[in-house]
Coordinates of C-alpha atoms (C1' of nucleotides) in Angstrom, one line a residue:
Chain Y
M176 CA 100.0 206.1 14.5
P177 CA 99.8 207.8 17.9
A178 CA 103.1 208.0 19.7
P179 CA 103.2 205.3 22.4
T180 CA 103.7 206.5 26.0
T181 CA 106.7 204.3 26.4
A182 CA 109.2 203.2 23.8
I183 CA 109.0 199.6 24.9
Q184 CA 105.7 197.7 24.8
P185 CA 104.6 195.8 26.7
T186 CA 105.9 197.5 29.9
R187 CA 107.8 195.6 32.5
H188 CA 104.7 195.3 34.6
E189 CA 102.4 194.1 31.8
D190 CA 104.6 191.2 30.6
F191 CA 108.2 191.0 31.9
P192 CA 109.5 188.2 29.6
E193 CA 108.2 189.9 26.5
W194 CA 109.5 193.3 27.7
Y195 CA 112.9 191.8 28.1
Q196 CA 112.9 190.5 24.5
Q197 CA 111.6 193.9 23.2
V198 CA 114.4 195.8 25.0
I199 CA 117.0 193.6 23.4
A200 CA 115.5 194.2 20.0
A201 CA 115.0 197.9 20.5
A202 CA 118.5 198.4 21.8
D203 CA 119.9 196.3 18.9
L204 CA 121.8 194.0 21.2
A205 CA 121.2 190.7 19.6
E206 CA 118.8 188.5 17.7
N207 CA 117.9 184.8 17.5
S208 CA 119.6 183.0 14.7
E209 CA 118.4 180.3 12.4
V210 CA 119.9 177.7 14.7
R211 CA 117.7 177.2 17.6
G212 CA 119.2 178.5 20.8
C213 CA 122.0 180.4 19.2
M214 CA 122.1 184.2 18.9
V215 CA 123.7 186.8 16.7
I216 CA 125.3 189.3 19.0
K217 CA 125.1 192.7 17.2
P218 CA 127.7 195.5 17.5
W219 CA 126.0 197.3 20.4
G220 CA 125.6 194.0 22.4
F221 CA 129.1 192.9 21.5
G222 CA 130.4 196.4 22.6
L223 CA 129.0 195.6 26.0
W224 CA 130.7 192.3 26.1
E225 CA 134.0 193.9 25.0
R226 CA 133.8 196.3 27.8
M227 CA 133.2 193.4 30.3
Q228 CA 136.1 191.5 28.7
Q229 CA 138.6 194.4 28.9
T230 CA 137.7 195.1 32.5
L231 CA 137.7 191.6 33.8
D232 CA 140.8 190.7 31.8
R233 CA 142.6 193.5 33.6
M234 CA 141.4 192.3 36.9
F235 CA 142.5 188.7 36.2
K236 CA 146.0 189.9 35.2
Q237 CA 146.2 192.0 38.4
T238 CA 145.5 188.8 40.4
G239 CA 148.3 187.0 38.6
H240 CA 146.6 185.1 35.8
E241 CA 147.6 184.7 32.2
N242 CA 145.4 183.9 29.2
A243 CA 145.7 180.7 27.1
Y244 CA 143.6 178.8 24.7
F245 CA 142.5 175.2 24.7
P246 CA 140.6 173.1 22.0
L247 CA 136.9 173.4 21.3
F248 CA 136.6 169.6 20.9
I249 CA 137.0 167.2 23.8
P250 CA 137.4 163.4 23.4
L251 CA 134.3 161.8 24.7
S252 CA 136.4 159.6 27.0
Y253 CA 137.7 162.7 28.8
L254 CA 134.2 163.6 30.0
E255 CA 133.7 160.1 31.4
K256 CA 136.7 160.4 33.8
E257 CA 134.8 162.3 36.5
A258 CA 131.6 160.6 37.4
A259 CA 129.6 163.6 38.8
H260 CA 130.8 165.7 35.9
V261 CA 129.4 163.3 33.3
E262 CA 126.1 163.1 35.0
G263 CA 125.9 166.9 35.1
F264 CA 126.6 167.6 31.5
A265 CA 125.8 164.4 29.5
K266 CA 122.2 165.5 28.7
E267 CA 123.2 168.8 27.0
C268 CA 126.3 167.9 24.9
A269 CA 126.7 168.5 21.2
V270 CA 128.6 165.6 19.8
V271 CA 130.7 165.5 16.6
T272 CA 130.7 162.0 15.0
H273 CA 131.8 162.6 11.4
H274 CA 134.4 164.8 9.7
R275 CA 133.3 164.9 6.1
L276 CA 130.3 165.4 3.9
E277 CA 129.4 163.3 0.8
A278 CA 126.6 163.6 -1.7
G279 CA 124.1 160.8 -1.1
P280 CA 122.0 159.1 -3.7
D281 CA 119.4 162.0 -3.7
G282 CA 122.2 164.5 -4.1
K283 CA 121.9 165.7 -0.5
L284 CA 125.0 166.0 1.6
M285 CA 125.4 163.2 4.1
P286 CA 127.9 163.0 7.0
A287 CA 130.7 160.5 6.2
G288 CA 134.0 159.6 7.6
E289 CA 133.0 158.5 11.0
L290 CA 135.4 159.3 13.8
T291 CA 136.9 156.5 15.8
E292 CA 136.0 158.4 19.0
P293 CA 133.2 160.9 19.1
L294 CA 134.2 164.5 20.1
V295 CA 132.1 166.6 22.4
V296 CA 131.9 170.3 21.8
R297 CA 133.1 171.7 25.2
P298 CA 130.3 172.5 27.6
T299 CA 133.1 173.6 29.9
S300 CA 136.8 172.8 29.8
E301 CA 137.8 171.2 33.1
T302 CA 138.6 167.8 31.5
I303 CA 140.7 169.0 28.6
I304 CA 142.6 171.6 30.5
G305 CA 143.1 169.1 33.3
A306 CA 144.7 166.7 30.7
A307 CA 147.1 169.6 29.7
Y308 CA 147.9 170.4 33.3
A309 CA 148.7 166.7 33.9
R310 CA 151.4 167.0 31.3
W311 CA 152.7 170.3 32.6
V312 CA 153.0 169.5 36.3
Q313 CA 155.8 167.3 37.7
S314 CA 157.0 169.1 40.7
Y315 CA 155.5 171.4 43.4
R316 CA 157.8 174.0 41.7
D317 CA 155.4 173.9 38.7
L318 CA 152.6 175.2 40.8
P319 CA 150.5 177.1 41.0
I320 CA 149.2 177.3 37.4
L321 CA 147.0 180.4 37.0
I322 CA 145.3 180.4 33.6
N323 CA 142.2 181.9 32.1
Q324 CA 140.7 181.4 28.7
W325 CA 138.1 183.5 26.8
A326 CA 136.0 181.1 24.7
N327 CA 132.7 179.9 23.6
V328 CA 131.0 176.8 25.0
V329 CA 127.9 174.8 24.0
R330 CA 125.2 173.4 26.2
W331 CA 122.2 172.1 24.4
E332 CA 119.5 173.8 26.4
M333 CA 115.9 172.8 26.2
R334 CA 114.6 176.3 26.5
P335 CA 116.9 179.1 25.4
R336 CA 116.5 182.8 26.3
L337 CA 118.6 185.5 24.7
F338 CA 121.8 186.0 26.8
L339 CA 120.4 184.3 29.9
R340 CA 120.5 180.8 28.5
T341 CA 121.7 180.1 25.0
A342 CA 123.0 176.9 23.4
E343 CA 126.3 178.6 22.5
F344 CA 127.6 181.3 24.7
L345 CA 130.7 183.4 25.3
W346 CA 132.5 183.3 28.6
Q347 CA 135.8 183.2 30.4
E348 CA 136.8 180.2 32.4
G349 CA 139.7 180.4 34.8
H350 CA 141.4 177.1 35.6
T351 CA 144.0 176.9 38.3
A352 CA 146.0 174.2 40.0
H353 CA 147.6 174.5 43.4
E354 CA 149.9 172.6 45.8
T355 CA 147.6 172.8 48.8
A356 CA 143.9 172.7 49.6
A357 CA 144.2 176.0 51.4
E358 CA 145.7 177.7 48.3
A359 CA 142.9 176.4 46.1
R360 CA 140.3 177.6 48.6
E361 CA 141.9 181.1 48.7
E362 CA 141.9 181.3 45.0
T363 CA 138.2 180.3 44.8
E364 CA 137.4 183.1 47.3
R365 CA 139.7 185.6 45.7
M366 CA 138.0 185.2 42.3
L367 CA 134.5 185.4 43.7
A368 CA 135.6 188.7 45.3
V369 CA 136.8 189.9 41.9
Y370 CA 133.3 189.1 40.4
E371 CA 131.6 190.8 43.3
R372 CA 133.6 193.9 42.8
F373 CA 133.1 193.9 39.0
A374 CA 129.4 193.6 39.4
R375 CA 129.2 196.3 42.0
E376 CA 131.7 198.9 40.5
F377 CA 131.1 198.4 36.8
L378 CA 127.6 196.9 36.4
A379 CA 126.1 198.8 39.3
L380 CA 124.7 195.5 40.5
P381 CA 124.6 194.6 44.2
V382 CA 125.1 190.8 44.4
L383 CA 124.8 188.3 47.2
T384 CA 127.9 186.3 47.8
G385 CA 127.8 182.8 49.2
E386 CA 128.0 179.1 48.7
K387 CA 125.7 176.8 46.8
S388 CA 123.9 174.0 48.5
E389 CA 124.9 170.5 47.5
S390 CA 122.1 170.1 45.1
E391 CA 123.0 173.3 43.2
R392 CA 126.7 172.6 43.2
F393 CA 128.8 172.3 40.0
P394 CA 129.1 168.7 38.9
G395 CA 132.4 167.5 40.4
A396 CA 133.1 170.4 42.7
D397 CA 133.7 170.2 46.4
R398 CA 132.4 173.7 46.9
T399 CA 130.7 176.2 44.5
L400 CA 130.7 179.9 45.4
C401 CA 128.4 182.3 43.5
I402 CA 127.3 185.8 43.1
E403 CA 123.5 186.2 42.8
A404 CA 121.7 189.3 41.5
M405 CA 118.1 190.2 41.8
V406 CA 116.4 191.6 38.6
Q407 CA 113.3 193.6 38.2
D408 CA 110.8 190.7 38.3
R409 CA 112.4 189.9 41.6
K410 CA 113.9 186.7 40.4
A411 CA 117.5 185.7 41.0
V412 CA 120.2 185.4 38.4
Q413 CA 123.4 183.4 39.1
A414 CA 125.8 186.0 37.6
G415 CA 129.1 184.2 38.3
T416 CA 130.6 181.1 39.9
S417 CA 133.8 180.0 41.4
H418 CA 134.4 176.3 42.1
D419 CA 136.8 174.6 44.5
L420 CA 137.3 171.3 42.7
G421 CA 139.4 169.8 45.5
Q422 CA 141.4 166.9 44.1
N423 CA 138.5 165.4 42.1
F424 CA 139.6 166.6 38.7
A425 CA 143.2 166.2 39.5
K426 CA 142.6 162.5 40.2
A427 CA 140.5 162.1 37.1
A428 CA 143.1 163.8 34.8
G429 CA 146.2 162.7 36.7
I430 CA 147.5 166.0 37.7
K431 CA 150.1 164.9 40.2
F432 CA 153.5 166.1 41.4
L433 CA 156.4 165.3 43.7
G434 CA 156.0 167.4 46.7
R435 CA 158.4 169.1 49.1
D436 CA 158.3 166.0 51.2
N437 CA 159.4 163.8 48.2
Q438 CA 155.9 162.3 48.1
E439 CA 153.7 162.1 45.1
A440 CA 150.5 164.1 45.5
F441 CA 147.5 165.3 43.5
A442 CA 147.0 169.0 42.8
Y443 CA 144.1 171.0 44.0
T444 CA 142.2 172.7 41.2
T445 CA 139.7 175.5 40.8
S446 CA 137.6 176.9 38.1
W447 CA 135.6 180.1 37.8
G448 CA 133.6 181.8 35.1
V449 CA 131.2 184.5 34.0
S450 CA 129.4 184.6 30.7
T451 CA 127.3 186.7 28.3
R452 CA 124.6 186.0 30.8
L453 CA 125.9 189.1 32.5
I454 CA 124.5 191.1 29.6
G455 CA 121.0 189.6 30.2
T456 CA 121.4 190.3 33.9
L457 CA 122.3 193.9 33.2
V458 CA 119.3 194.4 30.9
M459 CA 116.9 192.9 33.4
A460 CA 118.3 194.8 36.4
H461 CA 118.5 198.3 35.1
S462 CA 116.4 198.9 32.0
D463 CA 113.1 200.7 32.0
D464 CA 110.0 201.0 29.8
D465 CA 111.9 203.2 27.4
G466 CA 114.6 200.6 26.8
L467 CA 118.1 199.8 27.9
V468 CA 119.7 201.8 30.8
L469 CA 123.5 201.4 30.9
P470 CA 125.7 202.1 33.9
P471 CA 128.3 204.6 32.6
R472 CA 131.3 202.5 33.4
I473 CA 130.2 199.6 31.1
A474 CA 128.5 201.7 28.4
P475 CA 130.2 201.4 25.0
A476 CA 129.5 205.1 24.5
Q477 CA 128.9 207.3 27.5
V478 CA 128.0 210.5 25.6
V479 CA 126.3 210.7 22.2
I480 CA 126.3 214.0 20.4
L481 CA 123.4 214.7 18.1
P482 CA 124.0 217.5 15.6
V483 CA 120.9 219.5 14.8
T484 CA 121.3 220.7 11.2
P485 CA 118.0 222.3 10.0
K486 CA 119.6 224.6 7.5
E487 CA 122.3 224.0 5.0
D488 CA 124.2 227.2 5.7
T489 CA 124.8 226.3 9.4
R490 CA 125.4 222.6 8.9
T491 CA 129.2 222.7 8.6
A492 CA 129.5 225.0 11.6
V493 CA 127.3 222.7 13.7
L494 CA 129.3 219.6 12.8
E495 CA 132.5 221.3 13.6
A496 CA 131.2 222.3 17.0
C497 CA 130.2 218.7 17.6
D498 CA 133.7 217.5 16.6
R499 CA 135.2 220.1 19.0
L500 CA 133.0 219.0 21.9
A501 CA 133.8 215.3 21.2
A502 CA 137.5 216.0 21.2
E503 CA 137.2 218.0 24.4
L504 CA 135.3 215.2 26.1
E505 CA 137.6 212.5 24.9
S506 CA 140.5 214.4 26.4
R507 CA 138.9 214.0 29.8
E508 CA 138.7 210.9 32.1
F509 CA 135.9 209.3 34.1
A510 CA 136.8 206.5 36.5
G511 CA 140.3 206.3 35.2
E512 CA 139.4 205.9 31.5
R513 CA 139.0 208.3 28.6
I514 CA 135.4 209.3 28.1
R515 CA 133.8 207.4 25.3
V516 CA 131.9 209.7 22.8
R517 CA 130.0 209.2 19.6
I518 CA 128.7 211.7 17.2
D519 CA 125.6 210.6 15.3
K520 CA 125.9 212.3 11.9
R521 CA 123.5 210.0 10.1
D522 CA 120.9 211.6 7.8
R523 CA 117.9 210.9 9.9
Q524 CA 115.1 212.7 11.7
G525 CA 116.4 214.2 14.9
G526 CA 113.6 212.8 17.1
A527 CA 114.1 209.4 15.7
K528 CA 117.8 209.4 16.5
T529 CA 117.2 210.7 20.0
W530 CA 114.8 207.8 20.7
E531 CA 117.2 205.3 19.2
W532 CA 119.9 206.3 21.7
I533 CA 117.4 206.3 24.5
K534 CA 116.5 202.8 23.7
K535 CA 120.2 201.9 23.5
G536 CA 120.7 203.3 27.0
V537 CA 123.5 205.8 26.4
P538 CA 123.9 207.7 29.7
I539 CA 124.2 211.3 28.3
R540 CA 122.7 212.8 25.1
V541 CA 123.9 216.2 23.8
E542 CA 122.1 218.2 21.1
I543 CA 124.0 220.9 19.3
G544 CA 122.3 223.2 16.8
P545 CA 122.5 226.7 15.3
R546 CA 121.0 228.3 18.4
D547 CA 123.7 226.7 20.6
L548 CA 126.4 228.0 18.3
A549 CA 124.9 231.5 18.7
S550 CA 124.8 231.2 22.5
G551 CA 127.7 229.0 23.2
T552 CA 125.6 226.4 24.9
V553 CA 124.7 222.7 24.6
L554 CA 121.3 221.0 25.3
T555 CA 121.8 217.8 27.4
A556 CA 119.7 215.0 28.6
R557 CA 120.3 212.1 31.0
R558 CA 119.1 208.5 30.6
D559 CA 118.1 208.4 34.2
L560 CA 115.7 211.3 33.9
A561 CA 112.6 211.7 31.8
P562 CA 113.2 211.7 28.0
K563 CA 112.0 215.3 27.6
E564 CA 113.9 216.7 30.5
K565 CA 116.7 218.7 29.1
T566 CA 119.3 221.0 30.6
S567 CA 121.2 223.7 28.9
Y568 CA 124.9 224.2 29.8
A569 CA 127.6 226.5 28.6
A570 CA 129.7 224.3 26.3
T571 CA 132.9 224.6 28.4
E572 CA 131.1 224.1 31.7
F573 CA 129.4 221.0 30.4
A574 CA 132.6 219.2 29.4
E575 CA 134.0 219.8 32.9
K576 CA 130.9 218.4 34.5
V577 CA 130.5 215.2 32.5
P578 CA 132.8 213.1 34.7
S579 CA 130.8 214.1 37.8
I580 CA 127.5 213.5 36.1
L581 CA 128.6 210.0 35.0
A582 CA 129.8 209.3 38.5
E583 CA 126.5 210.4 39.9
M584 CA 124.5 208.2 37.4
Q585 CA 126.7 205.2 38.2
E586 CA 126.1 205.6 41.9
N587 CA 122.4 206.3 41.4
L588 CA 121.9 203.1 39.4
Y589 CA 123.7 201.0 42.1
Q590 CA 121.6 202.6 44.9
R591 CA 118.4 202.1 43.0
A592 CA 119.2 198.4 42.4
L593 CA 120.2 198.0 46.0
A594 CA 117.0 199.6 47.3
F595 CA 115.0 197.4 45.0
R596 CA 116.6 194.3 46.3
E597 CA 116.2 195.4 49.9
A598 CA 112.6 196.2 49.4
H599 CA 112.0 192.7 48.1
T600 CA 114.1 190.7 50.5
R601 CA 112.2 189.4 53.5
K602 CA 113.3 187.7 56.7
I603 CA 110.8 184.8 56.9
D604 CA 110.4 182.5 59.9
T605 CA 107.2 180.4 59.2
R606 CA 106.3 178.0 56.5
E607 CA 103.0 179.7 55.9
E608 CA 104.5 183.1 55.3
F609 CA 107.2 181.5 53.0
Y610 CA 104.6 179.8 50.9
A611 CA 102.4 182.9 50.7
F612 CA 105.5 185.0 49.7
F613 CA 106.1 182.9 46.7
T614 CA 102.5 182.4 45.6
P615 CA 101.1 184.8 43.1
A616 CA 97.6 186.3 43.6
R617 CA 96.6 185.4 40.0
P618 CA 97.9 181.9 39.3
D619 CA 96.6 181.9 35.7
K620 CA 98.7 184.9 34.8
P621 CA 101.1 185.5 37.7
E622 CA 102.0 189.1 38.5
I623 CA 105.5 190.1 39.6
H624 CA 105.7 188.8 43.2
G625 CA 108.1 187.3 45.7
G626 CA 111.7 188.1 46.0
F627 CA 114.5 186.8 48.2
A628 CA 113.4 185.0 51.3
W629 CA 116.0 185.0 54.1
T630 CA 115.0 181.9 55.9
H631 CA 116.6 179.2 58.1
W632 CA 117.2 175.7 56.6
C633 CA 118.2 172.6 58.5
G634 CA 120.4 171.4 55.6
D635 CA 118.2 168.6 54.5
P636 CA 118.1 168.2 50.6
A637 CA 114.6 166.8 50.9
V638 CA 113.3 170.1 52.0
E639 CA 114.9 171.8 49.0
E640 CA 113.4 169.3 46.7
Q641 CA 109.9 169.6 48.2
I642 CA 110.0 173.4 48.0
K643 CA 111.2 173.3 44.4
A644 CA 108.4 171.0 43.5
D645 CA 105.8 173.1 45.3
L646 CA 106.9 176.6 44.4
K647 CA 109.8 176.4 41.9
V648 CA 111.8 178.1 44.5
T649 CA 115.4 177.1 45.2
I650 CA 118.2 178.0 47.6
R651 CA 120.3 180.6 45.8
C652 CA 123.1 180.6 48.3
L653 CA 124.2 180.1 51.8
P654 CA 125.4 183.7 52.3
F655 CA 128.8 184.3 53.9
E656 CA 127.2 187.0 56.0
H657 CA 124.4 185.9 58.3
D658 CA 122.9 186.3 61.7
G659 CA 123.8 183.0 63.2
P660 CA 121.9 179.7 64.0
G661 CA 118.1 179.3 64.4
T662 CA 115.3 176.9 63.6
C663 CA 114.3 175.5 60.2
P664 CA 110.6 176.5 59.7
F665 CA 110.0 173.5 57.5
T666 CA 111.2 170.7 59.8
G667 CA 111.6 172.4 63.2
K668 CA 115.2 171.2 63.3
P669 CA 118.2 173.4 64.2
S670 CA 119.6 175.5 61.4
P671 CA 123.2 176.7 61.2
Q672 CA 122.3 179.9 59.4
R673 CA 119.7 181.7 57.3
V674 CA 119.9 181.0 53.5
F675 CA 118.5 182.9 50.5
W676 CA 115.6 181.4 48.6
A677 CA 114.2 182.7 45.3
K678 CA 112.8 181.8 42.0
S679 CA 115.6 181.9 39.5
Y680 CA 116.5 182.1 35.8
Chain M
rC45 C1' 109.4 164.6 25.4
rG46 C1' 103.9 166.5 26.9
rG47 C1' 100.1 170.9 26.5
rA48 C1' 98.7 175.4 23.6
rG49 C1' 99.4 178.8 19.7
rC50 C1' 101.7 180.4 15.2
rG51 C1' 104.3 179.9 10.1
rU52 C1' 101.7 185.2 4.2
rA53 C1' 107.1 191.2 1.7
rG54 C1' 112.9 193.2 5.9
rC55 C1' 109.4 193.6 10.6
rA56 C1' 104.3 193.3 12.7
rC57 C1' 99.9 191.4 10.9
rA58 C1' 94.9 190.9 7.9
rG59 C1' 92.8 187.6 4.3
rC60 C1' 91.1 181.3 5.5
rU61 C1' 84.7 180.2 8.4
rU62 C1' 81.9 180.5 2.7
rG63 C1' 88.2 178.3 -2.7
rG64 C1' 88.0 182.8 -7.8
rU65 C1' 93.9 188.7 -9.9
rA66 C1' 98.4 188.8 -3.0
rG67 C1' 96.5 193.0 1.0
rU68 C1' 97.4 196.8 5.2
rG69 C1' 100.8 199.4 8.6
rC70 C1' 105.9 200.2 9.7
rG71 C1' 110.6 199.9 7.3
rC72 C1' 113.3 200.6 2.4
rC73 C1' 114.2 203.7 -2.5
rU74 C1' 113.3 208.5 -5.4
rG75 C1' 111.6 213.6 -5.5
rG76 C1' 109.6 217.6 -2.7
rU77 C1' 108.2 220.1 1.9
rU78 C1' 110.3 219.7 6.8
rU79 C1' 113.7 219.3 11.2
rG80 C1' 115.7 221.5 18.9
rG81 C1' 109.1 216.3 21.1
rG82 C1' 109.4 209.4 17.4
rA83 C1' 107.8 214.3 10.3
rC84 C1' 104.4 215.0 6.0
rC85 C1' 103.0 214.6 0.7
rA86 C1' 103.6 212.1 -4.0
rG87 C1' 105.7 208.2 -6.7
rG88 C1' 108.2 203.3 -6.4
rA89 C1' 110.7 198.5 -5.3
rG90 C1' 109.9 194.2 -2.6
rG91 C1' 106.0 187.6 -2.1
rU92 C1' 107.6 180.1 -5.0
rC93 C1' 101.5 182.5 1.2
rG94 C1' 107.1 177.1 5.8
rC95 C1' 107.6 172.4 2.8
rA96 C1' 105.4 167.9 0.4
rG97 C1' 101.3 165.4 -1.3
rG98 C1' 95.9 165.2 -2.2
rU99 C1' 90.7 167.2 -3.6
rU100 C1' 89.2 170.8 -7.5
rC101 C1' 88.3 173.9 -13.8
rA102 C1' 90.7 176.8 -9.8
rA103 C1' 94.0 176.3 -3.2
rA104 C1' 97.1 181.3 1.1
rU105 C1' 92.0 179.4 1.9
rC106 C1' 89.6 172.5 2.2
rC107 C1' 92.1 167.5 3.5
rU108 C1' 96.6 164.5 4.9
rG109 C1' 101.5 164.4 6.2
rU110 C1' 105.9 166.9 7.5
rC111 C1' 109.4 170.7 9.2
rG112 C1' 110.2 174.9 12.0
rC113 C1' 109.2 178.8 15.7
rU114 C1' 107.0 180.9 20.3
rC115 C1' 104.8 180.3 25.0
rC116 C1' 103.6 176.9 29.3
rG117 C1' 105.7 172.4 31.6
rA118 C1' 109.7 168.6 32.0
rC119 C1' 115.2 169.8 31.8
rC120 C1' 119.0 173.4 33.2
rA121 C1' 126.9 175.2 37.5

RNA sequence: CGGAGCGUAGCACAGCUUGGUAGUGCGCCUGGUUUGGGACCAGGAGGUCGCAGGUUCAAAUCCUGUCGCUCCGACCA
C-alpha cells in the first residue's frame, strides 16, 4: 500500500465531518459504544478531560467555589416546577420507571417493581440542587452558596456526534445562590470570564463573549452568557455558558430567606457549565490533516521520547539516555507546571510509533539513538511543523529550550486560530450580502463557506426565525464589545448593536 | 418521525445481478531478516455472513418480516 500523503483521510477540505471522526479514531480519543449516542472515552481522550478538570477546578476554587455532589436521579415532579425549564428539556429526558428485573414467561428479563413516581436522569441539576438549597438557606447569613459539581448528565439527543453532542456527557455545573440580583449578575459574568480565560490561555482558543438572544436562552434563565468559538469549517461552537437565573428557580424550589430588613425574600441563583464538548471544539479548531494538534498547556504529554534501538548492544545505553532526558525535562517547568514527558519503549517499528504520536498531537517528539549517544545530541520534531522536519540539538541545550518552544507553540496556535477567525468574520450591512455569505456555491455537496457575520439586528425574534429557516444560521451572541447602534438590514428598523450570526454545532 | 445508504473476521471491504466448500487488505500470533521516512519474507490463529421466518436437494446470495448503524432532514442551553 502506498503511503498516503496525509495521515488522515479524507482531508478537512474534502469532507470535514468525516475528517473529524477520523481524527478522533486516529488519535485514539474515543469511540462510539453499543448504546446509541454514548461514547467510550479512551485514555488519551480522558487525559485531555483530566487536564481540563484540573485546570478549571483550580480556577473555580480560586474564585471561592467548593465541590459537592448531588443525585443522578431527579423526581419527575421537580422538573415540572419551572415552566420554561420543563418545556426546554422534556423532549430529551431519559426516565426511570422500574427498579427491578424479573424473568418473563419466555425467560427474558422484564422490568418490574414500578416506581410510584418516575425518576428523570438529570439533564442538568438546577431543580434538585435548588431543592437542597431551599433546605440550607434560612437567613441572608447563609448566602452566598458557591458550589460546583463534576458530573455526568443525559440528554436524549436525536443526532449525536462524538464529544460535540452525546446522549451522556461529562461536565461541571456551578450552582450559586445570592442575596441580591447584582451579586448574581456579577457571579454570572465572573464565571464567563473564567471560561474565556481558560479557552484563551489553555486551549489556545479565541472566543467571542456575549449574551444569547431570547430564543437561544437557557430554559428558565433571565440571561444566558456564552463563549463561542469558530472551528475550521467556519461554524460556531458554543463552548461554555453562564446563566443568570434571577429568582425563577428560587421561586420554583422555594429558596427563601429572612433578609437584613427582616423581610422574607427569594434568593437569586446562577448556573454555569462546560462539558466534554470542549474536547470536540479543541479537535475541530486546531487539528490538521495529519491528526490531532494539542496546545501544550492542555496536552496530557508535552514531550514524547522515542528510543531508537537498532542494535542489541546499544539498547540499554539508549534507554538509559532516554530516562535521563525524561528526568531532566520533568525537573523543569512550563507555564507553572512540571513538564509532562512520556517515553515510548514499546516494541514497535520506529516510523509507526512516530506517526502514532503525530496523530495524537503531542507537541514535541524526541528521537534518541546510538548516533546521538556518540555525539551527545537529540533529534527533535514539532507538531506544528512538517512531520519530516527535524532539528538536532545538544541534549543539555534542548532541555533548557523546551519551555520556550512549548510557549512559542502555545502562542502560535492561538494566533493561528485568531487569524482564521478574523479572516472569516465579516461586517455585513445588506440582506443580499448576508444571504450570499451563507449560501454555498455547490448546494448538493456544500463546500466550507461562510463564517461569522457581524450584522445589525432590530431585536425581532421573527427575523431570527426566518433566517434560521432560510439558511440554518442563528445568532450566536450579542457581543459585549460592539460599535454602537445602526440599522437592521432585514427590517430597516433601528438596531441597538451588531450581533454575531453563524451556522453552529 | 420522514428520505437515502449500509449490516460478511478486531478494522476496512469484496462476493449477491446468474443460489453450489467463506474471500481480500490491514491488524493480531510465531520464526527470521530489518529498524533515525508509516518494514519485508515465511508460517499461523480468527466467521452462527445482524436476527427470525420462507422458497430450495442446497441460501451470504432469492422472498417476507424485524432489529441496528451511518448520512441528510426534523429536533437540539
